[in-house]
Short mmCIF file of C-alpha atoms and ligand atoms in Angstrom, two decimals:
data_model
loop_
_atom_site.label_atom_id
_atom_site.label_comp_id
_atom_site.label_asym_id
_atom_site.label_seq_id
_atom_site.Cartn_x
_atom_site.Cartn_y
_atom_site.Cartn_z
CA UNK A 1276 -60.36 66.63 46.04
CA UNK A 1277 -59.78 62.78 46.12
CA UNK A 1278 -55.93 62.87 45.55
CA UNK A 1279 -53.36 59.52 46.39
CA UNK A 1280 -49.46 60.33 46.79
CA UNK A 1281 -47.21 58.26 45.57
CA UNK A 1282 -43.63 58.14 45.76
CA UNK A 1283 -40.71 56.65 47.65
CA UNK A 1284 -39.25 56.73 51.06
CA UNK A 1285 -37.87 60.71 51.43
CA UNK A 1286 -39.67 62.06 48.05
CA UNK A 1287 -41.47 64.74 50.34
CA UNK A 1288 -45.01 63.48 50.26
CA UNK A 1289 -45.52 64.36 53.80
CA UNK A 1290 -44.21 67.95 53.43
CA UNK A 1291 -46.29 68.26 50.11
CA UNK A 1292 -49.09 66.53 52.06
CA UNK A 1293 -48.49 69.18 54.83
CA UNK A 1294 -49.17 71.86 52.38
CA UNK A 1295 -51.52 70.05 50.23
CA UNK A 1296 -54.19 70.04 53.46
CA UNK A 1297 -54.08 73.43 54.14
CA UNK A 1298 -54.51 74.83 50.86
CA UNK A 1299 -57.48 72.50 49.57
CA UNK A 1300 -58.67 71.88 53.31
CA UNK A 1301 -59.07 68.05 53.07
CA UNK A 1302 -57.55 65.60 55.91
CA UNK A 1303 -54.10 64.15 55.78
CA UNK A 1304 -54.62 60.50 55.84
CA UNK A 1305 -50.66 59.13 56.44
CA UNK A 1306 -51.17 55.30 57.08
CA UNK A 1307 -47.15 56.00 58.47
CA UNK A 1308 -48.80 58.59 60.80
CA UNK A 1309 -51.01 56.17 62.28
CA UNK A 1310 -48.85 53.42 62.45
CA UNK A 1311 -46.47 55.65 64.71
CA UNK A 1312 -48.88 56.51 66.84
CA UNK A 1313 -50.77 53.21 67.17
CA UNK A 1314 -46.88 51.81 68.20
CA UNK A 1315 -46.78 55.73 70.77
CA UNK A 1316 -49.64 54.36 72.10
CA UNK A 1317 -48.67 50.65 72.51
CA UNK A 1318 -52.22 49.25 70.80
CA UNK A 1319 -52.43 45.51 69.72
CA UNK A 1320 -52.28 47.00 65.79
CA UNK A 1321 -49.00 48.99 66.85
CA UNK A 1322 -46.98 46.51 68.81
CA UNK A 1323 -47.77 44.28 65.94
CA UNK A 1324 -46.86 47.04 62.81
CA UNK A 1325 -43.41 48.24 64.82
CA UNK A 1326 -41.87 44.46 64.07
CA UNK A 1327 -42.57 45.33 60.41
CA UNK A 1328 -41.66 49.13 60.70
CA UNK A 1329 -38.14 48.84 62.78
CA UNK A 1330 -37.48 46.07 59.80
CA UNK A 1331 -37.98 48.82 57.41
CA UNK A 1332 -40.63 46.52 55.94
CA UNK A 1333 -44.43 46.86 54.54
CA UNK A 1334 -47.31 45.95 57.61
CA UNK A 1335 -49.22 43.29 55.86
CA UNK A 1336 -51.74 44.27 53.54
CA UNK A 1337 -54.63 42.98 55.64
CA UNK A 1338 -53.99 45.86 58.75
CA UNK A 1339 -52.72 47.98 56.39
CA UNK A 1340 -56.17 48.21 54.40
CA UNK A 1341 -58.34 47.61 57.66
CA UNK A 1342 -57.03 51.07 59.12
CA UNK A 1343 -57.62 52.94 55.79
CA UNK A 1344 -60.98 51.55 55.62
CA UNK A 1345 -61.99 52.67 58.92
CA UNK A 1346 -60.12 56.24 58.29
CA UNK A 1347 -62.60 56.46 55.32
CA UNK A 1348 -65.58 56.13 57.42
CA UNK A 1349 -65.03 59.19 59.37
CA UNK A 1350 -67.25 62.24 58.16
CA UNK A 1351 -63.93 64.89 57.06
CA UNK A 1352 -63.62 62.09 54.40
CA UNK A 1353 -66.75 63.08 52.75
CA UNK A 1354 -65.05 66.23 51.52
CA UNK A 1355 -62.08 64.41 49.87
CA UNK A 1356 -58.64 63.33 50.98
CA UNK A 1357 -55.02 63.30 50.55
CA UNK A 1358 -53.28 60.02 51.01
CA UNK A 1359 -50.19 59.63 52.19
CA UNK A 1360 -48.11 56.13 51.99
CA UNK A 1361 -51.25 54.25 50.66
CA UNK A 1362 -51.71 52.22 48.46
CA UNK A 1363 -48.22 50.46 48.46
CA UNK A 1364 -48.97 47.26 47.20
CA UNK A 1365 -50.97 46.33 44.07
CA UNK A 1366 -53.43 44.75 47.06
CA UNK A 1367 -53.86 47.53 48.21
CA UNK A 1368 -54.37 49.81 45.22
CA UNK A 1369 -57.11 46.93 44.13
CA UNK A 1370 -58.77 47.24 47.83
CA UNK A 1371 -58.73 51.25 47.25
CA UNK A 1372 -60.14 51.15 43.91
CA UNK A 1373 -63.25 48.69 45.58
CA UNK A 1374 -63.49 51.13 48.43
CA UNK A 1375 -63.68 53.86 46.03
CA UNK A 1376 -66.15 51.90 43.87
CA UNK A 1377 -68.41 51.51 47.43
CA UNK A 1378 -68.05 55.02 48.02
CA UNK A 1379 -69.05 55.86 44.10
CA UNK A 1380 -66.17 58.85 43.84
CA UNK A 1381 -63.17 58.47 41.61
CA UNK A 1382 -59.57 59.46 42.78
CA UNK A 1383 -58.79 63.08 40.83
CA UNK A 1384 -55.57 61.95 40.86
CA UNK A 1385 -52.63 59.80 41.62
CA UNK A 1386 -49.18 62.48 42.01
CA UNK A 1387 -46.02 60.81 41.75
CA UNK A 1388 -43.06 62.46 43.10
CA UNK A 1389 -40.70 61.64 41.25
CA UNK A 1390 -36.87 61.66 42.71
CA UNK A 1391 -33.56 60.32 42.29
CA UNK A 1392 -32.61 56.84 43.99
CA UNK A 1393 -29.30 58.57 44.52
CA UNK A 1394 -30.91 61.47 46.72
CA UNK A 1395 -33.13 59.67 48.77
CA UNK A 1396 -30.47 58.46 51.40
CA UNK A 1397 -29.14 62.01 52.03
CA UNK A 1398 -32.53 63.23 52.28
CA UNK A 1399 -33.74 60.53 54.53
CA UNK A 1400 -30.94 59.57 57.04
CA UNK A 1401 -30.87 63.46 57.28
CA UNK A 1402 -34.48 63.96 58.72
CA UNK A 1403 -35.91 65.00 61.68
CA UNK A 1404 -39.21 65.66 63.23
CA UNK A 1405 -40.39 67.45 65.90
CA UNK A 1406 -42.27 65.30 69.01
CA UNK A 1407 -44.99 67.38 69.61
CA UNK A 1408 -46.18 69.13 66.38
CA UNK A 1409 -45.00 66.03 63.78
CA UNK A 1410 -43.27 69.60 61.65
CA UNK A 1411 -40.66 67.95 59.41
CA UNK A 1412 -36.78 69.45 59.50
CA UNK A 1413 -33.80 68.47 57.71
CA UNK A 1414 -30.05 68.44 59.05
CA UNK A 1415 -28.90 70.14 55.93
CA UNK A 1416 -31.95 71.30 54.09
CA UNK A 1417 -34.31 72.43 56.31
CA UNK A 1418 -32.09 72.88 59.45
CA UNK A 1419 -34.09 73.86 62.53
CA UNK A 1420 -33.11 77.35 64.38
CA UNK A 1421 -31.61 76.56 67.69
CA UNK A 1422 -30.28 72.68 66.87
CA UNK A 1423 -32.71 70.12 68.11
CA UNK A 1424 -35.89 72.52 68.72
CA UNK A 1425 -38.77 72.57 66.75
CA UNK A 1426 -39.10 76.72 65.67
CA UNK A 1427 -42.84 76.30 65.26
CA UNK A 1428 -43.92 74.64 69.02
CA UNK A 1429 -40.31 74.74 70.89
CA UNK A 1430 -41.17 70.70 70.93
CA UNK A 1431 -38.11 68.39 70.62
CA UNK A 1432 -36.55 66.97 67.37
CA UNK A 1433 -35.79 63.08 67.03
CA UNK A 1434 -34.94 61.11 64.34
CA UNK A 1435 -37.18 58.04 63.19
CA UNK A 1436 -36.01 54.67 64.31
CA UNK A 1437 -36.28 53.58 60.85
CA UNK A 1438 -34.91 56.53 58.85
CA UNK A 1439 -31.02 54.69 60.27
CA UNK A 1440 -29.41 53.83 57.29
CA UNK A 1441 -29.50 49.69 57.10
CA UNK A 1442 -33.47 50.74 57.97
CA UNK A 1443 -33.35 53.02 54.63
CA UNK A 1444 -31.62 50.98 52.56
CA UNK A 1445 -34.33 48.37 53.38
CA UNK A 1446 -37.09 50.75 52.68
CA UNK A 1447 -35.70 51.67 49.32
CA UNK A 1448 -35.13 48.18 48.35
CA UNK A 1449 -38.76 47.62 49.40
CA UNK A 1450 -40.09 50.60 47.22
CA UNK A 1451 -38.52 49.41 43.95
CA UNK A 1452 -40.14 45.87 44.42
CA UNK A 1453 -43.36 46.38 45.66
CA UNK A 1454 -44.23 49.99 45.58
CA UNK A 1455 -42.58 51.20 42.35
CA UNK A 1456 -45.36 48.50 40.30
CA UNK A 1457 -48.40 51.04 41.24
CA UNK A 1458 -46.60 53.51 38.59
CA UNK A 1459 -47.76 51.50 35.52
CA UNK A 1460 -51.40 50.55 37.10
CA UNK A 1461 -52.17 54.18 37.45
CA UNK A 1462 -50.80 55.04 34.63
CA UNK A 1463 -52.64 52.36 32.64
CA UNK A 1464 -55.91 53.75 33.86
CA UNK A 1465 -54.74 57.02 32.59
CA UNK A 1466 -54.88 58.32 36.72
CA UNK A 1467 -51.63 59.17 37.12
CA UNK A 1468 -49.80 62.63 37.45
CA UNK A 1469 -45.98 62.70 37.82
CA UNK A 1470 -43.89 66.17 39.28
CA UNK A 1471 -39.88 65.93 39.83
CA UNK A 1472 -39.40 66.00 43.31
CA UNK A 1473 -36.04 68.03 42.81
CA UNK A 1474 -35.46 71.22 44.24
CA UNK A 1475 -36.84 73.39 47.28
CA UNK A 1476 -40.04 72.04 49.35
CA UNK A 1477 -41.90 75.69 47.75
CA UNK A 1478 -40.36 74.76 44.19
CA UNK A 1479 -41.83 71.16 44.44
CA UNK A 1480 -45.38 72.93 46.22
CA UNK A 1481 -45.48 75.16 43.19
CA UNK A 1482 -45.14 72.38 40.64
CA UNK A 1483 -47.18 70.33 42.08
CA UNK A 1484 -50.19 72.79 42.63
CA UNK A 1485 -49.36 74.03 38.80
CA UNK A 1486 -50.47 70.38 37.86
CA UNK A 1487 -53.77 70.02 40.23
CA UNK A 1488 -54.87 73.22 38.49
CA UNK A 1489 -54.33 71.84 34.95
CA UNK A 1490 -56.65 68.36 35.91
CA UNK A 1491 -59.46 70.68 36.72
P1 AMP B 2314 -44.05 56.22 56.05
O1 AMP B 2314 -44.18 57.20 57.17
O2 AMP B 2314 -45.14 56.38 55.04
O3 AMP B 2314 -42.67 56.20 55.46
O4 AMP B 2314 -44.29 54.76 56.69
C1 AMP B 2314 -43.45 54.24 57.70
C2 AMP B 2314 -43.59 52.74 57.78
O5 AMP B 2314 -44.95 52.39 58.11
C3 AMP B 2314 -43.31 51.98 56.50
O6 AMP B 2314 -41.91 51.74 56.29
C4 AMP B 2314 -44.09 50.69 56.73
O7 AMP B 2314 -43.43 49.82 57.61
C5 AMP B 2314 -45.35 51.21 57.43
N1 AMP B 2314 -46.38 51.57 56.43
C6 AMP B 2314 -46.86 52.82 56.16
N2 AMP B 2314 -47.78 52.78 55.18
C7 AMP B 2314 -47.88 51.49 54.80
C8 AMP B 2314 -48.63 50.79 53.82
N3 AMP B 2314 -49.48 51.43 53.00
N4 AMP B 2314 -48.49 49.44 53.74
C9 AMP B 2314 -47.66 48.77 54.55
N5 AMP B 2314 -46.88 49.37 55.47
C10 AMP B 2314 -47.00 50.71 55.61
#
């Protein structure tokens, strides 16, 4: 299962991702993920992305791709993926599309979860996520038992630095400019899948595992 997320800032793909993984047992490639913990760790590539990430702006294309391409060469890729937050640039959807072509696989699919512009700022200036176990949480949706603790691993909750609001607003504005263009060049090569986003994390799991089943 070769399968690329697309969507804006707060349209779940990490929680779908999340669930995605476990049920079709392929890795979780989040090019956010790795950012955050390149910029944990303090590496050259982190201190670099965290200018671009506090900004609520894209890292540049060439990092960006150079990570994804070394992801790739690890063996759990052989079995498929699911990628998260890549490609988000037309760049970088061309530099897939050659990876893919060196690889010789095709993408099954590219989902797009599709959500109102006017819902994405609750959902995102609302989010948290726990420290040790990444397990995403929600203020008012997904609110965690005892405030501020992670029910899963007891690990702390924090908010990104860049889900603050002038951060999101950024993000958004980013999206719609460079991000939102990938819609039509999937869907021109007739590779691209589109669920609404709307409702409960299970509601949007169970739409979007109703459409995987119809591509097969
Ligand atoms: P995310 O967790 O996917 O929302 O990503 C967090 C931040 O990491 C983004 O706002 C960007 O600054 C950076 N980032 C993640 N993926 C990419 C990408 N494909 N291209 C450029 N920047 C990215």
């Amino acid at each position: 299962m070769r399968i690329v997320l697309l969507g804006p800032p707060g349209a779940g793909k990490g929680t779908q991702a999340e669930n995605l993984t476990k049920i079709y047992g392929v890795p979780h490639i989040s090019t956010g993920e790795m950012f955050r913990t390149a910029v944990k760790e303090e590496t050259p590539l982190g201190l670099e992305a965290k200018k671009y990430m506090d900004a609520g702006e894209l890292v540049p294309d060439s990092l960006t791709i150079g990570i994804v391409k070394e992801r790739f060469l690890k063996s759990d890729c052989a079995k498929g993926f699911l990628l998260d937050g890549f490609p988000r640039t037309l760049a970088q959807a061309e530099a897939l599309d050659q990876m893919l072509e060196e690889l010789d696989v095709q993408l099954d699919t590219v989902l797009n979860i599709d959500v109102p512009e006017e819902d994405l700022l609750i959902r995102l200036t609302g989010r948290q996520i726990c420290r040790q176990c990444q397990a995403p949480y929600h203020k008012a949706f997904k609110p965690a038992q005892k405030e501020g603790i992670c029910d899963l691993c007891g690990g702390q909750l924090y908010q990104r630095d860049d889900d603050s609001e002038a951060t999101v607003l950024s993000r958004l504005e980013v999206y719609n400019r460079q991000t939102s263009p990938l819609i039509s060049y999937y869907a021109d090569s007739s590779r691209l899948t589109t669920v609404s986003g709307d409702g409960s994390v299970q509601e949007v799991t169970d739409r979007v595992k109703a459409a995987l089943e119809n591509l097969q």
